[in-house]
Amino acid sequence: MPASADRTPGPTPGLPAVENALGPLSADGTPGPPSAEREPVKRVSVERVLRQAVAEGILGPGQPVAGFIDVRGVRESVAGLHAAFTRVPDVLHTFAVKACSLVPVLRLLRETGMGCEVASPGELRLALDAGFPPERIVLDAPAKTRREIAQALALGVALNADNLDELDRIDALRPPGCASVLGLRVNPQVGGGAIEAMSTATRHSKFGVALGDPGARERVVEAFARRPWLTRLHAHVGSQGCPLPLIAEGLAAAYRLAEEINERAGRRQVGSLDLGGGLPVNFADDRTLPTYADYVAALDAAEPGLLGGRYRIVTEFGRSLLAKNGFVAAVVEYVKDAGGRRVALTHAGAHIATRTVFMPEAWPLRASAYGPDGGPKRAPVLRQDVAGPCCFAGDVVAHDRALPELAEGDLVVLHDTGAYYFSTPWAYNSLPRPAVYGCAEAGGRIVFATVRRAQTLREISEESGLAHADALVGPLTGARPPC
């Protein structure tokens, strides 16, 4: 069983040099005392990281692509989240594992005082392996099996049912003395943001009970009335592309529903509100906008009682904590001209930047050019495409960008990719998963720790059924063809 959340966390396995470089933590696990206003996050120099990575041979011709995570930046981003919620009496901040499903990163986040939000059996396993105690894990998913529900209930993991039928399954599976905090996800149907796929509170969203549908609100209230163990409401409006007022409007609606449920029950049945995550990330430049303080201000404006202490608050931030604390660096393998435009072919494409390749308008990434030694590229600026290695024409991560003219052996950096990029690559073309390194400054130099080593070709074959290579030419060889 994982260690108690009250125990002082020990050093993170796999990150010894990085952890020692950051110095002692405060009592709440943050680098320095919390405060209402904080300095901008101090991030490690990309140039210094690249120069050191090239010098150590972890980036270059033999290792043409890698992901890097700024450990101090992660700590400071979490500290900013804690600081923004300082006045909230009872709050559990959880990290959405899907944003960066790497065990050493999750262990680092656990040390900062975070809990963990999971959405699959695999993510639950990662959270447990990273050392999160079950009582600080929240399971959300729209299609949980009975087996997944039973496992969560047996462990004491908090669980948010996605629909009313799922409550019936919990009725049947919930063991005596179950320690899980159990909630229901609702969809306030307040509308969508600029990216439809990231908007989860639309009229036809697949998530939660649609509160505006005829009779739905009354059915939710009745569901709580029949189940005294149902004590949490969950809502998540969306993430990237969703403005703060829209997010706040949806969460205020959940607060009002909780008040109605408690009034009808004649007691404080709903004791906590899970507000989801969804703080958008500014991909245009280095600034962190909006901030967690902006988020809190938006909630206060929409519903002053929301963070006033009547309910325990749970958050599920992911991208906003990690995106700006990571980047991808890739070697330029070739350059060519096509139709009057320069094209630089690199080792970072759709297998790493999947969303950007398929939805470039919604997920644009900043790209920077560096020389083979990791220093800034000094060359005339030229409009050019930065493409990846995948075998389809659309594998372009930056279209018609003005960059110093790239050449073979140069490095391209894709910024703000600490979440949803190198941590969860796509296996298209059987391209290997890239290595990922934690980085920090120690003793005036950059030090690295391996978070995930690069995938080997043998491992690719093993994942592709190597152990069963003869399965279709052995016992089935003499089988009669279908009629």
Coordinates of N, CA and C in Angstrom, one line a residue, residues 64-286:
P64 N 18.5 11.5 -32.2 CA 18.0 12.7 -33.0 C 16.8 13.4 -32.4
V65 N 16.2 12.9 -31.3 CA 15.0 13.6 -30.8 C 14.9 13.2 -29.3
A66 N 14.5 14.2 -28.5 CA 14.4 14.0 -27.0 C 13.4 15.0 -26.5
G67 N 12.8 14.6 -25.3 CA 12.0 15.5 -24.6 C 12.7 15.9 -23.3
F68 N 12.4 17.2 -22.9 CA 13.1 17.7 -21.7 C 12.0 18.3 -20.7
I69 N 12.2 18.0 -19.4 CA 11.2 18.5 -18.4 C 12.0 19.4 -17.4
D70 N 11.6 20.6 -17.3 CA 12.2 21.5 -16.3 C 11.7 21.3 -14.9
V71 N 12.5 20.6 -14.1 CA 12.0 20.2 -12.8 C 11.7 21.3 -11.9
R72 N 12.5 22.3 -11.8 CA 12.2 23.5 -11.0 C 11.0 24.2 -11.5
G73 N 10.8 24.3 -12.8 CA 9.7 25.0 -13.4 C 8.4 24.2 -13.0
V74 N 8.4 22.9 -12.9 CA 7.2 22.1 -12.5 C 6.9 22.5 -11.0
R75 N 8.0 22.5 -10.2 CA 7.7 22.8 -8.8 C 7.1 24.2 -8.6
E76 N 7.6 25.2 -9.4 CA 7.2 26.5 -9.2 C 5.7 26.7 -9.7
S77 N 5.4 26.0 -10.8 CA 4.0 26.0 -11.3 C 3.1 25.4 -10.3
V78 N 3.4 24.3 -9.6 CA 2.6 23.8 -8.6 C 2.5 24.7 -7.4
A79 N 3.6 25.4 -7.1 CA 3.5 26.3 -6.0 C 2.6 27.5 -6.3
G80 N 2.6 27.9 -7.6 CA 1.6 29.0 -8.0 C 0.2 28.5 -7.8
L81 N -0.1 27.3 -8.1 CA -1.5 26.8 -7.9 C -1.8 26.8 -6.5
H82 N -0.9 26.2 -5.6 CA -1.2 26.2 -4.2 C -1.5 27.7 -3.7
A83 N -0.6 28.6 -4.1 CA -0.7 30.0 -3.6 C -2.0 30.6 -4.0
A84 N -2.5 30.3 -5.2 CA -3.8 30.9 -5.7 C -5.0 30.5 -4.8
F85 N -4.9 29.3 -4.2 CA -6.0 28.7 -3.5 C -5.7 28.8 -2.0
T86 N -4.8 29.7 -1.5 CA -4.4 29.7 -0.1 C -5.6 29.9 0.8
R87 N -6.5 30.8 0.4 CA -7.6 31.1 1.3 C -8.7 30.1 1.3
V88 N -8.6 29.1 0.4 CA -9.7 28.1 0.4 C -9.4 27.1 1.5
P89 N -10.3 26.9 2.5 CA -10.0 26.1 3.7 C -9.7 24.7 3.4
D90 N -10.3 24.0 2.4 CA -10.1 22.6 2.2 C -10.1 22.3 0.7
V91 N -8.9 22.0 0.2 CA -8.8 21.8 -1.2 C -7.8 20.7 -1.5
L92 N -8.1 19.8 -2.5 CA -7.2 18.8 -3.0 C -6.9 19.1 -4.4
H93 N -5.7 19.4 -4.8 CA -5.3 19.6 -6.1 C -4.8 18.3 -6.7
T94 N -5.4 17.8 -7.7 CA -5.0 16.6 -8.4 C -4.4 16.9 -9.7
F95 N -3.5 16.1 -10.2 CA -2.9 16.2 -11.5 C -3.5 15.2 -12.5
A96 N -4.0 15.7 -13.6 CA -4.6 14.8 -14.6 C -3.5 14.0 -15.3
V97 N -3.4 12.7 -15.1 CA -2.4 11.9 -15.6 C -2.2 11.9 -17.1
K98 N -3.4 12.0 -17.8 CA -3.3 12.0 -19.2 C -2.4 13.1 -19.8
A99 N -2.2 14.2 -19.0 CA -1.4 15.3 -19.5 C 0.1 14.9 -19.6
C100 N 0.6 14.0 -18.7 CA 2.0 13.6 -18.7 C 2.1 12.3 -17.9
S101 N 1.9 11.2 -18.6 CA 1.8 9.9 -18.0 C 3.1 9.2 -17.8
L102 N 4.0 9.9 -17.1 CA 5.4 9.4 -16.9 C 5.6 9.2 -15.4
V103 N 5.9 8.0 -14.9 CA 5.9 7.8 -13.5 C 6.9 8.7 -12.7
P104 N 8.1 9.0 -13.2 CA 9.0 9.9 -12.4 C 8.4 11.3 -12.3
V105 N 7.7 11.8 -13.4 CA 7.0 13.1 -13.3 C 5.9 13.0 -12.3
L106 N 5.1 11.9 -12.3 CA 4.0 11.8 -11.3 C 4.6 11.8 -9.9
R107 N 5.7 11.1 -9.7 CA 6.4 11.0 -8.4 C 6.8 12.4 -7.9
L108 N 7.4 13.2 -8.8 CA 7.7 14.6 -8.5 C 6.5 15.4 -8.1
L109 N 5.4 15.2 -8.8 CA 4.2 16.0 -8.5 C 3.7 15.5 -7.1
R110 N 3.7 14.3 -6.8 CA 3.3 13.8 -5.5 C 4.1 14.5 -4.4
E111 N 5.4 14.7 -4.7 CA 6.2 15.4 -3.6 C 5.8 16.8 -3.4
T112 N 5.2 17.4 -4.4 CA 4.8 18.8 -4.3 C 3.5 19.0 -3.6
G113 N 2.9 17.9 -3.2 CA 1.6 17.9 -2.5 C 0.4 17.7 -3.4
M114 N 0.6 17.3 -4.6 CA -0.5 17.0 -5.5 C -1.1 15.7 -5.3
G115 N -2.4 15.6 -5.6 CA -3.1 14.3 -5.7 C -3.1 13.9 -7.2
C116 N -3.9 12.9 -7.6 CA -3.8 12.4 -9.0 C -5.2 12.1 -9.5
E117 N -5.5 12.6 -10.7 CA -6.7 12.3 -11.4 C -6.5 11.3 -12.5
V118 N -7.2 10.2 -12.6 CA -6.9 9.1 -13.6 C -8.2 8.8 -14.3
A119 N -8.0 8.3 -15.6 CA -9.2 8.1 -16.4 C -9.2 6.7 -17.1
S120 N -8.4 5.8 -16.6 CA -8.3 4.5 -17.1 C -7.6 3.5 -16.1
P121 N -7.7 2.2 -16.3 CA -7.0 1.3 -15.4 C -5.5 1.5 -15.5
G122 N -5.0 1.8 -16.7 CA -3.5 2.1 -16.9 C -3.1 3.3 -16.1
E123 N -3.9 4.4 -16.2 CA -3.5 5.6 -15.4 C -3.6 5.3 -13.9
L124 N -4.5 4.6 -13.5 CA -4.6 4.2 -12.1 C -3.4 3.5 -11.6
R125 N -2.9 2.5 -12.4 CA -1.7 1.8 -12.1 C -0.5 2.7 -12.0
L126 N -0.4 3.7 -13.0 CA 0.7 4.6 -12.9 C 0.7 5.5 -11.7
A127 N -0.5 5.9 -11.3 CA -0.6 6.7 -10.1 C -0.2 5.9 -8.8
L128 N -0.6 4.7 -8.7 CA -0.3 3.9 -7.6 C 1.2 3.6 -7.6
D129 N 1.8 3.3 -8.8 CA 3.2 3.0 -8.8 C 4.0 4.3 -8.5
A130 N 3.5 5.5 -8.8 CA 4.2 6.7 -8.4 C 4.1 7.0 -7.0
G131 N 3.3 6.3 -6.2 CA 3.2 6.5 -4.8 C 2.1 7.3 -4.3
F132 N 1.1 7.6 -5.1 CA -0.1 8.3 -4.6 C -0.9 7.4 -3.8
P133 N -1.3 7.8 -2.5 CA -2.2 7.0 -1.8 C -3.6 7.0 -2.4
P134 N -4.4 5.9 -2.3 CA -5.7 5.9 -2.9 C -6.6 7.0 -2.5
E135 N -6.5 7.5 -1.3 CA -7.4 8.5 -0.9 C -7.1 9.9 -1.6
R136 N -6.0 10.0 -2.3 CA -5.7 11.2 -3.0 C -5.7 11.0 -4.5
I137 N -6.4 9.9 -4.9 CA -6.6 9.6 -6.3 C -8.1 9.7 -6.7
V138 N -8.4 10.3 -7.8 CA -9.8 10.5 -8.3 C -9.9 9.8 -9.6
L139 N -10.9 8.9 -9.8 CA -11.1 8.2 -11.0 C -12.3 8.8 -11.8
D140 N -12.0 9.3 -13.0 CA -13.0 9.8 -13.9 C -12.9 9.1 -15.2
A141 N -13.9 8.7 -15.8 CA -13.9 8.1 -17.2 C -15.4 7.9 -17.6
P142 N -15.7 8.1 -18.9 CA -17.1 8.0 -19.3 C -17.5 6.6 -19.5
A143 N -16.6 5.6 -19.5 CA -17.1 4.2 -19.9 C -16.4 3.2 -19.0
K144 N -16.5 3.4 -17.7 CA -15.9 2.5 -16.7 C -16.6 1.1 -16.7
T145 N -15.8 0.0 -16.7 CA -16.3 -1.3 -16.6 C -16.6 -1.6 -15.2
R146 N -17.4 -2.7 -15.0 CA -17.7 -3.1 -13.6 C -16.4 -3.5 -12.9
R147 N -15.5 -4.1 -13.6 CA -14.2 -4.5 -13.0 C -13.4 -3.2 -12.5
E148 N -13.4 -2.2 -13.3 CA -12.7 -0.9 -13.0 C -13.4 -0.3 -11.7
I149 N -14.7 -0.3 -11.7 CA -15.4 0.3 -10.6 C -15.1 -0.5 -9.3
A150 N -15.2 -1.8 -9.4 CA -15.0 -2.6 -8.2 C -13.5 -2.4 -7.7
Q151 N -12.6 -2.3 -8.6 CA -11.2 -2.1 -8.2 C -11.0 -0.8 -7.4
A152 N -11.6 0.3 -8.0 CA -11.5 1.6 -7.3 C -12.2 1.6 -5.9
L153 N -13.4 0.9 -5.8 CA -14.1 0.9 -4.6 C -13.3 0.0 -3.5
A154 N -12.6 -1.0 -4.0 CA -11.9 -1.9 -3.1 C -10.7 -1.1 -2.5
L155 N -10.1 -0.3 -3.4 CA -8.9 0.5 -3.0 C -9.2 1.7 -2.1
G156 N -10.4 2.2 -2.3 CA -10.7 3.4 -1.6 C -10.4 4.7 -2.4
V157 N -10.3 4.5 -3.7 CA -10.1 5.6 -4.7 C -11.4 6.3 -4.8
A158 N -11.3 7.7 -4.9 CA -12.5 8.5 -5.1 C -13.0 8.2 -6.6
L159 N -14.3 8.2 -6.8 CA -14.8 7.9 -8.1 C -16.0 8.8 -8.4
N160 N -16.0 9.4 -9.6 CA -17.1 10.2 -10.1 C -17.8 9.4 -11.2
A161 N -19.0 9.0 -10.9 CA -19.9 8.4 -11.9 C -20.2 9.4 -13.0
D162 N -20.2 8.8 -14.3 CA -20.4 9.7 -15.4 C -21.9 9.8 -15.8
N163 N -22.7 8.9 -15.3 CA -24.1 8.9 -15.7 C -24.9 8.2 -14.6
L164 N -26.2 8.2 -14.7 CA -27.1 7.6 -13.7 C -27.1 6.1 -13.7
D165 N -26.9 5.5 -14.9 CA -26.8 4.0 -14.9 C -25.5 3.5 -14.2
E166 N -24.5 4.4 -14.2 CA -23.3 4.0 -13.5 C -23.5 3.9 -12.0
L167 N -24.4 4.8 -11.5 CA -24.7 4.8 -10.1 C -25.4 3.4 -9.7
D168 N -26.2 2.8 -10.6 CA -26.7 1.5 -10.4 C -25.6 0.5 -10.2
R169 N -24.6 0.6 -11.0 CA -23.5 -0.4 -10.9 C -22.8 -0.2 -9.6
I170 N -22.6 1.0 -9.2 CA -21.9 1.3 -7.9 C -22.8 0.7 -6.7
D171 N -24.1 0.9 -6.9 CA -25.0 0.3 -5.9 C -24.7 -1.2 -5.6
A172 N -24.5 -1.9 -6.8 CA -24.4 -3.3 -6.7 C -22.9 -3.7 -6.2
L173 N -22.0 -2.9 -6.5 CA -20.6 -3.2 -6.3 C -20.0 -2.7 -5.0
R174 N -20.6 -1.7 -4.5 CA -20.0 -1.0 -3.3 C -19.9 -1.9 -2.1
P175 N -18.7 -2.1 -1.6 CA -18.6 -3.0 -0.5 C -18.9 -2.4 0.9
P176 N -19.2 -3.1 1.9 CA -19.5 -2.6 3.2 C -18.2 -1.8 3.7
G177 N -18.5 -0.7 4.3 CA -17.4 0.1 4.8 C -16.5 0.8 3.8
C178 N -17.0 0.9 2.6 CA -16.2 1.5 1.5 C -15.7 2.9 1.8
A179 N -14.4 3.1 1.6 CA -13.8 4.4 1.9 C -13.8 5.4 0.8
S180 N -14.2 5.0 -0.4 CA -14.2 5.9 -1.6 C -15.2 7.0 -1.4
V181 N -14.7 8.2 -1.8 CA -15.7 9.4 -1.9 C -16.3 9.2 -3.3
L182 N -17.6 9.2 -3.3 CA -18.3 9.0 -4.6 C -19.1 10.2 -5.0
G183 N -19.0 10.5 -6.3 CA -19.6 11.7 -6.8 C -20.3 11.3 -8.2
L184 N -21.0 12.3 -8.7 CA -21.7 12.3 -10.0 C -21.2 13.4 -10.8
R185 N -20.9 13.2 -12.1 CA -20.5 14.2 -13.0 C -21.8 14.7 -13.7
V186 N -21.9 16.0 -13.7 CA -23.0 16.7 -14.4 C -22.4 17.6 -15.5
N187 N -23.2 17.8 -16.6 CA -22.9 18.7 -17.7 C -23.8 19.9 -17.6
P188 N -23.2 21.0 -17.2 CA -24.1 22.2 -17.1 C -24.5 22.8 -18.4
Q189 N -24.0 22.3 -19.5 CA -24.4 22.7 -20.9 C -24.4 24.2 -21.1
V190 N -23.3 24.8 -20.7 CA -23.1 26.2 -20.9 C -22.5 26.6 -22.2
G191 N -22.1 25.6 -23.0 CA -21.6 26.0 -24.3 C -20.1 25.6 -24.5
G192 N -19.6 25.9 -25.7 CA -18.3 25.5 -26.0 C -17.4 26.7 -26.2
G193 N -16.1 26.3 -26.2 CA -15.0 27.4 -26.5 C -14.6 27.3 -28.0
A194 N -13.4 27.8 -28.2 CA -12.9 27.9 -29.6 C -12.5 26.6 -30.2
I195 N -12.2 25.6 -29.4 CA -11.9 24.2 -29.9 C -13.0 23.3 -29.5
E196 N -13.8 22.8 -30.4 CA -15.0 22.0 -30.1 C -14.6 20.7 -29.4
A197 N -13.5 20.1 -29.8 CA -13.0 18.8 -29.2 C -12.6 19.0 -27.8
M198 N -12.3 20.2 -27.3 CA -11.9 20.4 -25.9 C -13.0 21.0 -25.1
S199 N -14.2 21.1 -25.6 CA -15.3 21.7 -24.9 C -16.2 20.5 -24.4
T200 N -16.3 20.4 -23.1 CA -17.1 19.2 -22.6 C -18.4 19.6 -21.9
A201 N -18.8 20.9 -22.0 CA -20.1 21.3 -21.5 C -21.0 21.8 -22.6
T202 N -20.9 21.2 -23.7 CA -21.8 21.5 -24.8 C -23.1 20.8 -24.7
R203 N -24.1 21.1 -25.6 CA -25.4 20.4 -25.5 C -25.3 18.9 -25.7
H204 N -24.4 18.5 -26.6 CA -24.4 17.1 -26.9 C -23.1 16.4 -26.4
S205 N -22.5 16.9 -25.4 CA -21.2 16.4 -24.9 C -21.5 14.9 -24.4
K206 N -20.5 14.1 -24.6 CA -20.6 12.7 -24.1 C -20.4 12.6 -22.6
F207 N -20.0 13.6 -21.9 CA -19.6 13.6 -20.5 C -20.8 14.0 -19.6
G208 N -21.0 13.3 -18.5 CA -21.9 13.7 -17.5 C -23.3 13.7 -17.8
V209 N -24.1 14.0 -16.8 CA -25.6 14.1 -17.0 C -26.0 15.5 -17.4
A210 N -26.6 15.5 -18.6 CA -26.9 16.8 -19.2 C -28.1 17.5 -18.4
L211 N -27.7 18.5 -17.6 CA -28.7 19.1 -16.7 C -29.8 19.8 -17.4
G212 N -29.6 20.3 -18.6 CA -30.7 21.1 -19.2 C -31.7 20.2 -20.0
D213 N -31.4 18.9 -20.1 CA -32.4 18.0 -20.8 C -33.6 17.9 -19.9
P214 N -34.8 17.7 -20.5 CA -36.0 17.6 -19.8 C -36.0 16.5 -18.7
G215 N -36.3 16.9 -17.5 CA -36.3 16.0 -16.3 C -35.0 15.6 -15.8
A216 N -33.9 16.0 -16.4 CA -32.6 15.5 -15.9 C -32.2 16.0 -14.5
R217 N -32.5 17.3 -14.3 CA -32.1 17.9 -13.0 C -32.8 17.2 -11.9
E218 N -34.1 16.9 -12.1 CA -34.9 16.3 -11.0 C -34.4 14.9 -10.8
R219 N -34.0 14.2 -11.9 CA -33.5 12.8 -11.7 C -32.2 12.8 -10.9
V220 N -31.3 13.9 -11.1 CA -30.1 14.0 -10.4 C -30.4 14.2 -8.9
V221 N -31.3 15.1 -8.6 CA -31.6 15.3 -7.2 C -32.2 14.1 -6.5
E222 N -33.0 13.3 -7.3 CA -33.6 12.1 -6.7 C -32.5 11.0 -6.5
A223 N -31.6 11.0 -7.4 CA -30.5 10.0 -7.3 C -29.7 10.2 -6.0
F224 N -29.4 11.5 -5.7 CA -28.8 11.8 -4.4 C -29.6 11.5 -3.2
A225 N -30.9 11.7 -3.3 CA -31.8 11.5 -2.2 C -31.9 10.0 -1.9
R226 N -31.7 9.1 -2.9 CA -31.8 7.7 -2.6 C -30.4 7.1 -2.2
R227 N -29.4 7.9 -2.3 CA -28.0 7.3 -2.0 C -27.3 8.3 -1.0
P228 N -27.4 8.1 0.3 CA -26.7 8.9 1.3 C -25.2 8.9 1.1
W229 N -24.7 7.8 0.4 CA -23.2 7.8 0.2 C -22.7 8.6 -0.9
L230 N -23.6 9.2 -1.7 CA -23.3 10.0 -2.9 C -23.1 11.4 -2.4
T231 N -21.8 11.9 -2.3 CA -21.5 13.1 -1.5 C -20.7 14.1 -2.3
R232 N -20.5 13.9 -3.6 CA -19.7 14.9 -4.4 C -20.4 15.1 -5.7
L233 N -20.3 16.4 -6.2 CA -20.7 16.8 -7.5 C -19.4 17.1 -8.3
H234 N -19.4 16.7 -9.6 CA -18.3 17.0 -10.4 C -18.7 17.6 -11.7
A235 N -18.0 18.7 -12.1 CA -18.3 19.3 -13.4 C -17.0 19.7 -14.0
H236 N -16.9 19.6 -15.3 CA -15.7 20.1 -16.1 C -16.2 20.7 -17.4
V237 N -15.9 22.0 -17.6 CA -16.5 22.7 -18.7 C -15.6 22.5 -20.0
G238 N -14.3 22.4 -19.8 CA -13.4 22.3 -21.0 C -12.0 22.8 -20.6
S239 N -11.2 22.8 -21.6 CA -9.8 23.2 -21.4 C -9.3 24.2 -22.4
Q240 N -8.4 23.8 -23.3 CA -7.8 24.7 -24.2 C -8.9 25.3 -25.1
G241 N -8.9 26.6 -25.2 CA -9.9 27.3 -26.1 C -11.1 27.8 -25.3
C242 N -11.2 27.4 -24.0 CA -12.4 27.8 -23.2 C -12.1 29.0 -22.4
P243 N -12.8 30.1 -22.5 CA -12.5 31.3 -21.7 C -12.9 31.1 -20.3
L244 N -12.2 31.8 -19.4 CA -12.5 31.7 -18.0 C -13.9 31.9 -17.6
P245 N -14.6 33.0 -18.1 CA -16.0 33.2 -17.7 C -16.9 32.0 -18.1
L246 N -16.6 31.3 -19.2 CA -17.4 30.2 -19.5 C -17.2 29.1 -18.5
I247 N -15.9 28.8 -18.2 CA -15.6 27.8 -17.2 C -16.3 28.1 -15.9
A248 N -16.2 29.3 -15.5 CA -16.7 29.8 -14.2 C -18.2 29.6 -14.2
E249 N -18.9 30.0 -15.3 CA -20.3 29.8 -15.4 C -20.8 28.4 -15.1
G250 N -20.1 27.5 -15.7 CA -20.5 26.1 -15.6 C -20.2 25.6 -14.2
L251 N -19.2 26.0 -13.5 CA -18.9 25.5 -12.2 C -19.8 26.2 -11.2
A252 N -20.2 27.4 -11.4 CA -21.2 28.1 -10.6 C -22.6 27.3 -10.6
A253 N -22.9 26.8 -11.8 CA -24.1 26.0 -12.0 C -24.0 24.7 -11.1
A254 N -22.9 24.1 -11.0 CA -22.7 22.9 -10.2 C -22.9 23.3 -8.7
Y255 N -22.3 24.4 -8.3 CA -22.5 24.9 -6.9 C -24.0 25.1 -6.6
R256 N -24.7 25.7 -7.5 CA -26.1 25.9 -7.2 C -26.9 24.6 -7.1
L257 N -26.5 23.6 -7.9 CA -27.1 22.3 -7.9 C -26.8 21.6 -6.5
A258 N -25.6 21.8 -6.1 CA -25.2 21.2 -4.8 C -26.1 21.8 -3.7
E259 N -26.3 23.1 -3.7 CA -27.1 23.8 -2.7 C -28.6 23.3 -2.8
E260 N -29.1 23.0 -4.0 CA -30.4 22.5 -4.1 C -30.5 21.1 -3.6
I261 N -29.5 20.3 -3.9 CA -29.6 18.9 -3.4 C -29.6 18.9 -1.8
N262 N -28.7 19.7 -1.2 CA -28.6 19.7 0.2 C -29.9 20.3 0.9
E263 N -30.5 21.2 0.2 CA -31.7 21.8 0.7 C -32.8 20.8 0.7
R264 N -32.9 20.0 -0.4 CA -34.0 19.0 -0.6 C -33.8 17.9 0.4
A265 N -32.5 17.5 0.7 CA -32.2 16.5 1.6 C -32.4 16.9 3.0
G266 N -32.4 18.2 3.3 CA -32.5 18.6 4.7 C -31.2 18.4 5.5
R267 N -30.1 18.2 4.8 CA -28.8 18.0 5.5 C -27.7 18.3 4.5
R268 N -26.5 18.3 5.0 CA -25.3 18.5 4.1 C -24.9 17.2 3.5
Q269 N -25.6 16.8 2.5 CA -25.2 15.5 1.9 C -24.0 15.7 0.9
V270 N -24.1 16.7 0.0 CA -23.0 17.0 -0.8 C -22.0 17.9 0.0
G271 N -20.8 17.3 0.2 CA -19.8 18.0 1.0 C -18.6 18.5 0.2
S272 N -18.5 18.0 -1.1 CA -17.3 18.5 -1.9 C -17.7 18.7 -3.4
L273 N -17.0 19.6 -4.0 CA -17.2 19.9 -5.4 C -15.9 19.6 -6.2
D274 N -16.0 18.8 -7.2 CA -14.8 18.5 -8.1 C -15.0 19.5 -9.3
L275 N -14.1 20.5 -9.4 CA -14.2 21.5 -10.4 C -13.5 21.1 -11.7
G276 N -12.9 19.9 -11.8 CA -12.2 19.6 -13.0 C -10.9 20.4 -13.1
G277 N -10.5 20.5 -14.3 CA -9.3 21.4 -14.6 C -9.6 22.4 -15.7
G278 N -8.8 22.4 -16.7 CA -9.1 23.2 -17.9 C -8.6 24.6 -18.0
L279 N -7.6 25.0 -17.2 CA -7.0 26.3 -17.4 C -6.3 26.3 -18.7
P280 N -6.6 27.2 -19.6 CA -6.0 27.2 -20.9 C -4.5 27.6 -20.8
V281 N -3.7 27.3 -21.8 CA -2.3 27.6 -21.9 C -2.0 28.6 -23.0
N282 N -1.2 29.6 -22.7 CA -0.8 30.5 -23.8 C 0.4 29.9 -24.6
F283 N 0.1 29.5 -25.8 CA 1.1 28.9 -26.7 C 1.8 30.0 -27.5
A284 N 1.4 31.3 -27.4 CA 1.9 32.3 -28.3 C 3.3 32.8 -27.9
D285 N 3.6 32.8 -26.6 CA 4.9 33.3 -26.1 C 5.2 32.7 -24.7
D286 N 6.2 33.2 -24.1 CA 6.7 32.6 -22.8 C 5.8 32.9 -21.6

